[in-house]
Every structure is written in C-alpha cells, then in structure tokens.
PDB file of C-alpha atoms in Angstrom:
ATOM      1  CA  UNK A   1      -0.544 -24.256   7.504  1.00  0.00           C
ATOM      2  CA  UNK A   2      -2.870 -21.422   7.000  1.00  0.00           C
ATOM      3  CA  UNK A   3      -6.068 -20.389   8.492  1.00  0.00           C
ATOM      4  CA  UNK A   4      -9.311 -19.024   6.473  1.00  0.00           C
ATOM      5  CA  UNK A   5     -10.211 -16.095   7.629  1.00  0.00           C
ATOM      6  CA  UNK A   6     -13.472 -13.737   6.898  1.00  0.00           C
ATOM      7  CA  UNK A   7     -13.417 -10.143   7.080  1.00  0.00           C
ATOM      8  CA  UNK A   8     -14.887  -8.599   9.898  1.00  0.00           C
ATOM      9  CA  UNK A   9     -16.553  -5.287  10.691  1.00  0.00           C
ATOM     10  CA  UNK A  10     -14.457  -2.394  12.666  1.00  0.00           C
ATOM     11  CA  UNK A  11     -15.292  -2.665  16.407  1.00  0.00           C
ATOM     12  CA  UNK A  12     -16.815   0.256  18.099  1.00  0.00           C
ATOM     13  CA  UNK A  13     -13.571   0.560  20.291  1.00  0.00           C
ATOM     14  CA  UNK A  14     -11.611   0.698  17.393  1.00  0.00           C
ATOM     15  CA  UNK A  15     -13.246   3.861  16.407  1.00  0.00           C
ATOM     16  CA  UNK A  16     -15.049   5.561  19.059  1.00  0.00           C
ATOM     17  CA  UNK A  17     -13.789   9.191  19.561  1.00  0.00           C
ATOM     18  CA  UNK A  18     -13.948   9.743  23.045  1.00  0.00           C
ATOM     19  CA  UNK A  19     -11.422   6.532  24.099  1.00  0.00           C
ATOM     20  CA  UNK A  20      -8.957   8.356  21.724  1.00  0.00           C
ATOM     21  CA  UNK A  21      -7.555   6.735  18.622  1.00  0.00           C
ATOM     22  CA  UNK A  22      -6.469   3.461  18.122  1.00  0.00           C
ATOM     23  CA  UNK A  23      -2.834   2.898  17.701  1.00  0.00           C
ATOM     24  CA  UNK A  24      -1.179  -0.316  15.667  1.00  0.00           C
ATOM     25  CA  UNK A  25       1.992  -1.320  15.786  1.00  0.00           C
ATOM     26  CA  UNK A  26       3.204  -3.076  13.190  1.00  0.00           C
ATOM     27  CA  UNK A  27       4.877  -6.432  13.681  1.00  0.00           C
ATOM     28  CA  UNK A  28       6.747  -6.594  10.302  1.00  0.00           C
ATOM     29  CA  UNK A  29       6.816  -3.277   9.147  1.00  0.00           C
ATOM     30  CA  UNK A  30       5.597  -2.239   5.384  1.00  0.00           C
ATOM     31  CA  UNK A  31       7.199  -3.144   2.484  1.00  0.00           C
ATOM     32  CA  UNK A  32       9.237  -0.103   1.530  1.00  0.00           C
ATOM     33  CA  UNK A  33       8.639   2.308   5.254  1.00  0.00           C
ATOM     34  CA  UNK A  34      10.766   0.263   7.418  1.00  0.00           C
ATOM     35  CA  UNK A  35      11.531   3.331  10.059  1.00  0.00           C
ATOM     36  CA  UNK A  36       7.694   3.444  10.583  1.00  0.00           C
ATOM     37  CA  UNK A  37       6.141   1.095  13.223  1.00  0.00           C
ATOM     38  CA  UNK A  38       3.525   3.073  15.027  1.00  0.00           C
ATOM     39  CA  UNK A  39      -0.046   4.417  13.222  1.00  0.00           C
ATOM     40  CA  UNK A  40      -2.880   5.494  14.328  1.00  0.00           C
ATOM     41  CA  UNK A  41      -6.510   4.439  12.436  1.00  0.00           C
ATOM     42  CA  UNK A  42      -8.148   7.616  11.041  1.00  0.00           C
ATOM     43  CA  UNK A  43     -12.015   7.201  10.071  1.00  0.00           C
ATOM     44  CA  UNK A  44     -12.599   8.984   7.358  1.00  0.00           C
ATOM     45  CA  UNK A  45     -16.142   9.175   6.479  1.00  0.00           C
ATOM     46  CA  UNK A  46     -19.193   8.583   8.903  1.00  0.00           C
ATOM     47  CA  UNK A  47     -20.088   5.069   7.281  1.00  0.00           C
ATOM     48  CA  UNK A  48     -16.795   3.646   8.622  1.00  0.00           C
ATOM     49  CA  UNK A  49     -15.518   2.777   5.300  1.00  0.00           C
ATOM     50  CA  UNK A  50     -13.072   4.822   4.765  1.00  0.00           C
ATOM     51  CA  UNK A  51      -9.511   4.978   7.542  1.00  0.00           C
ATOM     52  CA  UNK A  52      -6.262   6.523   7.103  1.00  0.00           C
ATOM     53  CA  UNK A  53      -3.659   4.389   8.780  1.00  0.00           C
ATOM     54  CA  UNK A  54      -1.592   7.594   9.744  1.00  0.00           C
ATOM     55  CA  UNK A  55       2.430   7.261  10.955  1.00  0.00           C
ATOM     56  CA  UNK A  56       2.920   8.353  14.324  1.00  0.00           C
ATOM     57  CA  UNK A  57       6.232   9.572  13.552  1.00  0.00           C
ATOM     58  CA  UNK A  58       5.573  11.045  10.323  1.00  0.00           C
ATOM     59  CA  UNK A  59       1.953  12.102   9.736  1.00  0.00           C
ATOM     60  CA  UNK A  60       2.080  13.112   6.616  1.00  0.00           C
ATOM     61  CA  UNK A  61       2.350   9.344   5.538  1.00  0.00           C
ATOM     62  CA  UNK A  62      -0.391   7.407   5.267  1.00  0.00           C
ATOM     63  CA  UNK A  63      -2.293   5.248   3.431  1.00  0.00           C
ATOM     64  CA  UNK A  64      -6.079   5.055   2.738  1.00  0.00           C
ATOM     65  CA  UNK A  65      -7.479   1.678   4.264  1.00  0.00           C
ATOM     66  CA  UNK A  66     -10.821   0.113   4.534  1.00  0.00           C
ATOM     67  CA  UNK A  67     -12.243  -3.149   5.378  1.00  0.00           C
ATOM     68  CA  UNK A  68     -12.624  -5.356   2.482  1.00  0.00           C
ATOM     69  CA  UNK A  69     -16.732  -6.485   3.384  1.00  0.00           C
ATOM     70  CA  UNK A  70     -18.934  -4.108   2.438  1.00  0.00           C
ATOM     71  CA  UNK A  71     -17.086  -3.883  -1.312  1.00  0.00           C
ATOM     72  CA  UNK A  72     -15.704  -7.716  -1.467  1.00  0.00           C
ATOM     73  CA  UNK A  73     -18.864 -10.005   0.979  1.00  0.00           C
ATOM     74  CA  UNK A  74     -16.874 -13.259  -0.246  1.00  0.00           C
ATOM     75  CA  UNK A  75     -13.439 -12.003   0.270  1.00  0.00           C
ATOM     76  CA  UNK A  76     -12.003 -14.649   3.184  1.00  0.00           C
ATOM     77  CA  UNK A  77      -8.143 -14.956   2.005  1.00  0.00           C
ATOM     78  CA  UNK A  78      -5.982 -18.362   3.817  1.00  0.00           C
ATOM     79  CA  UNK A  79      -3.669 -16.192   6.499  1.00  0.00           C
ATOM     80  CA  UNK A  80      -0.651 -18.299   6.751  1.00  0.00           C
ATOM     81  CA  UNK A  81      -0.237 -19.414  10.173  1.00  0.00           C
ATOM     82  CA  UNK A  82       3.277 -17.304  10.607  1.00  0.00           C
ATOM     83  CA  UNK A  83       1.636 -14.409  10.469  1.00  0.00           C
ATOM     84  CA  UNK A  84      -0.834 -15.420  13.622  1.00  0.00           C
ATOM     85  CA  UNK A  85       2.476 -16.207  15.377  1.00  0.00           C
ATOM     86  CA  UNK A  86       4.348 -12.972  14.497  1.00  0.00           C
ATOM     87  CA  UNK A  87       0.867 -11.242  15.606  1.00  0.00           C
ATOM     88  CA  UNK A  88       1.072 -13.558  18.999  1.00  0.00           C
ATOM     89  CA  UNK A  89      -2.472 -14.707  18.702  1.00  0.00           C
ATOM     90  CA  UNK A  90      -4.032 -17.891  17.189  1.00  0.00           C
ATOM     91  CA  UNK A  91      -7.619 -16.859  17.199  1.00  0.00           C
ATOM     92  CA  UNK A  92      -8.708 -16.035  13.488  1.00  0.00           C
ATOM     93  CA  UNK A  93     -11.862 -14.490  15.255  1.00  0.00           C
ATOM     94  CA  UNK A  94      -9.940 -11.450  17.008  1.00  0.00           C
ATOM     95  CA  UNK A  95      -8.367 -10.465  14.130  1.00  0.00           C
ATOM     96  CA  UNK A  96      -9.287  -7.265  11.435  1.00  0.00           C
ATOM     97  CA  UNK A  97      -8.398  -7.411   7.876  1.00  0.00           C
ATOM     98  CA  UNK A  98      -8.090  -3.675   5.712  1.00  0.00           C
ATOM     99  CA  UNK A  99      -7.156  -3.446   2.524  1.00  0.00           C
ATOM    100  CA  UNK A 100      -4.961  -0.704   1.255  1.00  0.00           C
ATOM    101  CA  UNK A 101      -6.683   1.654  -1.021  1.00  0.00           C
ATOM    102  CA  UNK A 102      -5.774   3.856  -4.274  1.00  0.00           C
ATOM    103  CA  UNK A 103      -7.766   5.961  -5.210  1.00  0.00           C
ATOM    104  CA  UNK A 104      -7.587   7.054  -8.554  1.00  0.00           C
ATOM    105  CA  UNK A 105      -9.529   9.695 -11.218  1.00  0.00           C
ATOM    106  CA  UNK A 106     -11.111   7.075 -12.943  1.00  0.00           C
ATOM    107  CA  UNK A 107     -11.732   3.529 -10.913  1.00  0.00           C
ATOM    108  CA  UNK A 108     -10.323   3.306  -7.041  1.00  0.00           C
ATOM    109  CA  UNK A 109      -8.920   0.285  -6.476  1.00  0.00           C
ATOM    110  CA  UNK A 110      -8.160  -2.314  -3.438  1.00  0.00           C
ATOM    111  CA  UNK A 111      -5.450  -4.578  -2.715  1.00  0.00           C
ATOM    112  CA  UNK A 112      -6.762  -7.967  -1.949  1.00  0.00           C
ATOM    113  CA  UNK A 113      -3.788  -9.562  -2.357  1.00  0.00           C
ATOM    114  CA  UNK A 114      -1.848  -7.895   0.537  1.00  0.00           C
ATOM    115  CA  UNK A 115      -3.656  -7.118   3.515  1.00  0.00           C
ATOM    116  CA  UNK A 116      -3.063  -5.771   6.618  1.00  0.00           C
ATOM    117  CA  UNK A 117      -4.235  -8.092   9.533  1.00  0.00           C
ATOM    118  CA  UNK A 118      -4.786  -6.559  13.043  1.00  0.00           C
ATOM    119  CA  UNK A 119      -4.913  -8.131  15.859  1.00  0.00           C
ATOM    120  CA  UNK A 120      -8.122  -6.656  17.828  1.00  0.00           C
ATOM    121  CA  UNK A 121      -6.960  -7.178  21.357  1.00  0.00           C
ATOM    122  CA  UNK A 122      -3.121  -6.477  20.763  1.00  0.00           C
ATOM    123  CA  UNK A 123      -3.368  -3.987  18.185  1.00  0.00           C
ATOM    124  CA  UNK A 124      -0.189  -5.402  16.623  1.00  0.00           C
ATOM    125  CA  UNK A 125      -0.595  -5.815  12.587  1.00  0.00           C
ATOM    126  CA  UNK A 126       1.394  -6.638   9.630  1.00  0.00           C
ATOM    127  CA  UNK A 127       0.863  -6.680   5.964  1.00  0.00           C
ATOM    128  CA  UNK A 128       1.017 -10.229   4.778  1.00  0.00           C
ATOM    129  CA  UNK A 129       1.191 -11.224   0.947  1.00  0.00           C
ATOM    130  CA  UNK A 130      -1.168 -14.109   0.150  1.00  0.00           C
ATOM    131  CA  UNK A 131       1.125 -15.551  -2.382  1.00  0.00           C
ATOM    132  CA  UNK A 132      -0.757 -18.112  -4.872  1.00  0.00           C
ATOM    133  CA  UNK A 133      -4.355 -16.757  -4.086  1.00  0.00           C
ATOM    134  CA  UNK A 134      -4.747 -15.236  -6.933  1.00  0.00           C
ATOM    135  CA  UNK A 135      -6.123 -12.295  -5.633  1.00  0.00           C
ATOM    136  CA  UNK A 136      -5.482  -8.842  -7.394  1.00  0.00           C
ATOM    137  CA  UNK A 137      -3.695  -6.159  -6.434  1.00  0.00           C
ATOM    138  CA  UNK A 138      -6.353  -3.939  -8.024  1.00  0.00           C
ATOM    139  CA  UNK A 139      -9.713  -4.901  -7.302  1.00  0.00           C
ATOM    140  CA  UNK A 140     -11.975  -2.455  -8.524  1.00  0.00           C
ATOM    141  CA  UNK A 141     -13.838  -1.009  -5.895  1.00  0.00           C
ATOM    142  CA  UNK A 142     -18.199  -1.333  -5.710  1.00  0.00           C
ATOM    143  CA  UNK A 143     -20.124  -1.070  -2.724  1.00  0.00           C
ATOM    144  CA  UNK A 144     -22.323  -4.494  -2.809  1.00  0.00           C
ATOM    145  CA  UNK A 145     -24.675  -2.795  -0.646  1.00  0.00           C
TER     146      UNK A 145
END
C-alpha cells in the first residue's frame, strides 16, 4: 500500500536559529554511510532552499538537500506505507520530503527518485527509493517561481 504524498514547505521550527538546530535521526540509515545516524539540517541560503543535512559524528559529511516544491510544484511521489511504519507515524500531513542535491559546473541536479522523508514531530527520517515511479535521479534543477 502506499500513500501520495505532496511536498511541503520547511516549518519555521525546523529552521529558526534561536531553538537551535534541528536534529534527524535516521531510521534506515543511507545507502552507503551506515555508521551515520544523527544530522543536523543546515539552511544554507536565506530563501530556505538550500540545507546541508550535516553528520553529527562526522561533520565534514554532508549532503546538500532542499525541498523538492519550489523547483518540482507537481512533484507528490506514492511513499510506500513501510516507510510510515519504520518512521512510526501514519499521517502523510506531518511529514517533510528533501531531495538530495548535486550540484554540478554545468546543470545542478535533484534526486526525485530517492527522497528523504522526515517525520516533522519525531524528527526520525529515512531515504526511501520509489521504485517504478519513474522519477529521475537527475532532475535538472529550475526555480518555477
């Protein structure tokens, strides 16, 4: 069974300054980093487009995030409902998708077909692979705004 579920913008809390900075904890951790559990979301730019989901345990490891809306309106990828279990919640309202990022010389990309979904009110996450979407794993990147 899966779930549709539409991006949603960062929450305030997520990012305000003074209450400190979030921390995730991964569920399941990342394909290929499994000694790293614990990050912390980094904005980046002012706009709140741009985080750095930053290892707690080794900060020079991290990789450049951002929520898919403001460059993909009518992304809204089926979450399989395992995922909603391993992230103990069921409501596809509380939860945050980011896409990982490169960023390259010529065209920076997104990966749309495996994002990370966050859990707003645990703060647990885990990258999920949306296997038969057909969503790329390079979206070009344009602001539709």
């Amino acid at each position: 069974m899966t779930t549709r579920t539409m991006s949603r913008p960062i929450e305030a809390t997520m990012t305000d300054p003074s209450l400190g900075l979030p921390t995730i904890s991964m569920a399941v951790p990342m394909p290929g980093f499994p000694a790293h559990k614990e990050f912390v979301l980094v904005r980046l730019n002012d706009d709140g487009l741009l985080y750095a989901l930053t290892s707690l345990d080794n900060p020079e490891l991290r990789f450049l995030v951002a929520p898919p809306e403001p460059f993909f309106p009518e992304y809204a990828p089926e979450i399989d409902e395992s995922v909603f279990a391993a992230l103990n919640t069921k409501d596809p309202d509380r939860v945050l998708l980011l896409t990982v990022i490169t960023a390259g010389k010529e065209e920076t990309t997104a990966n749309l077909l495996a994002p990370i979904v966050v859990d707003r009110d645990s703060m647990r996450a885990m990258q999920t692979v949306l296997t038969g979407s057909g969503y790329p794993v390079r979206a070009i990147m344009n602001r539709s705004y």
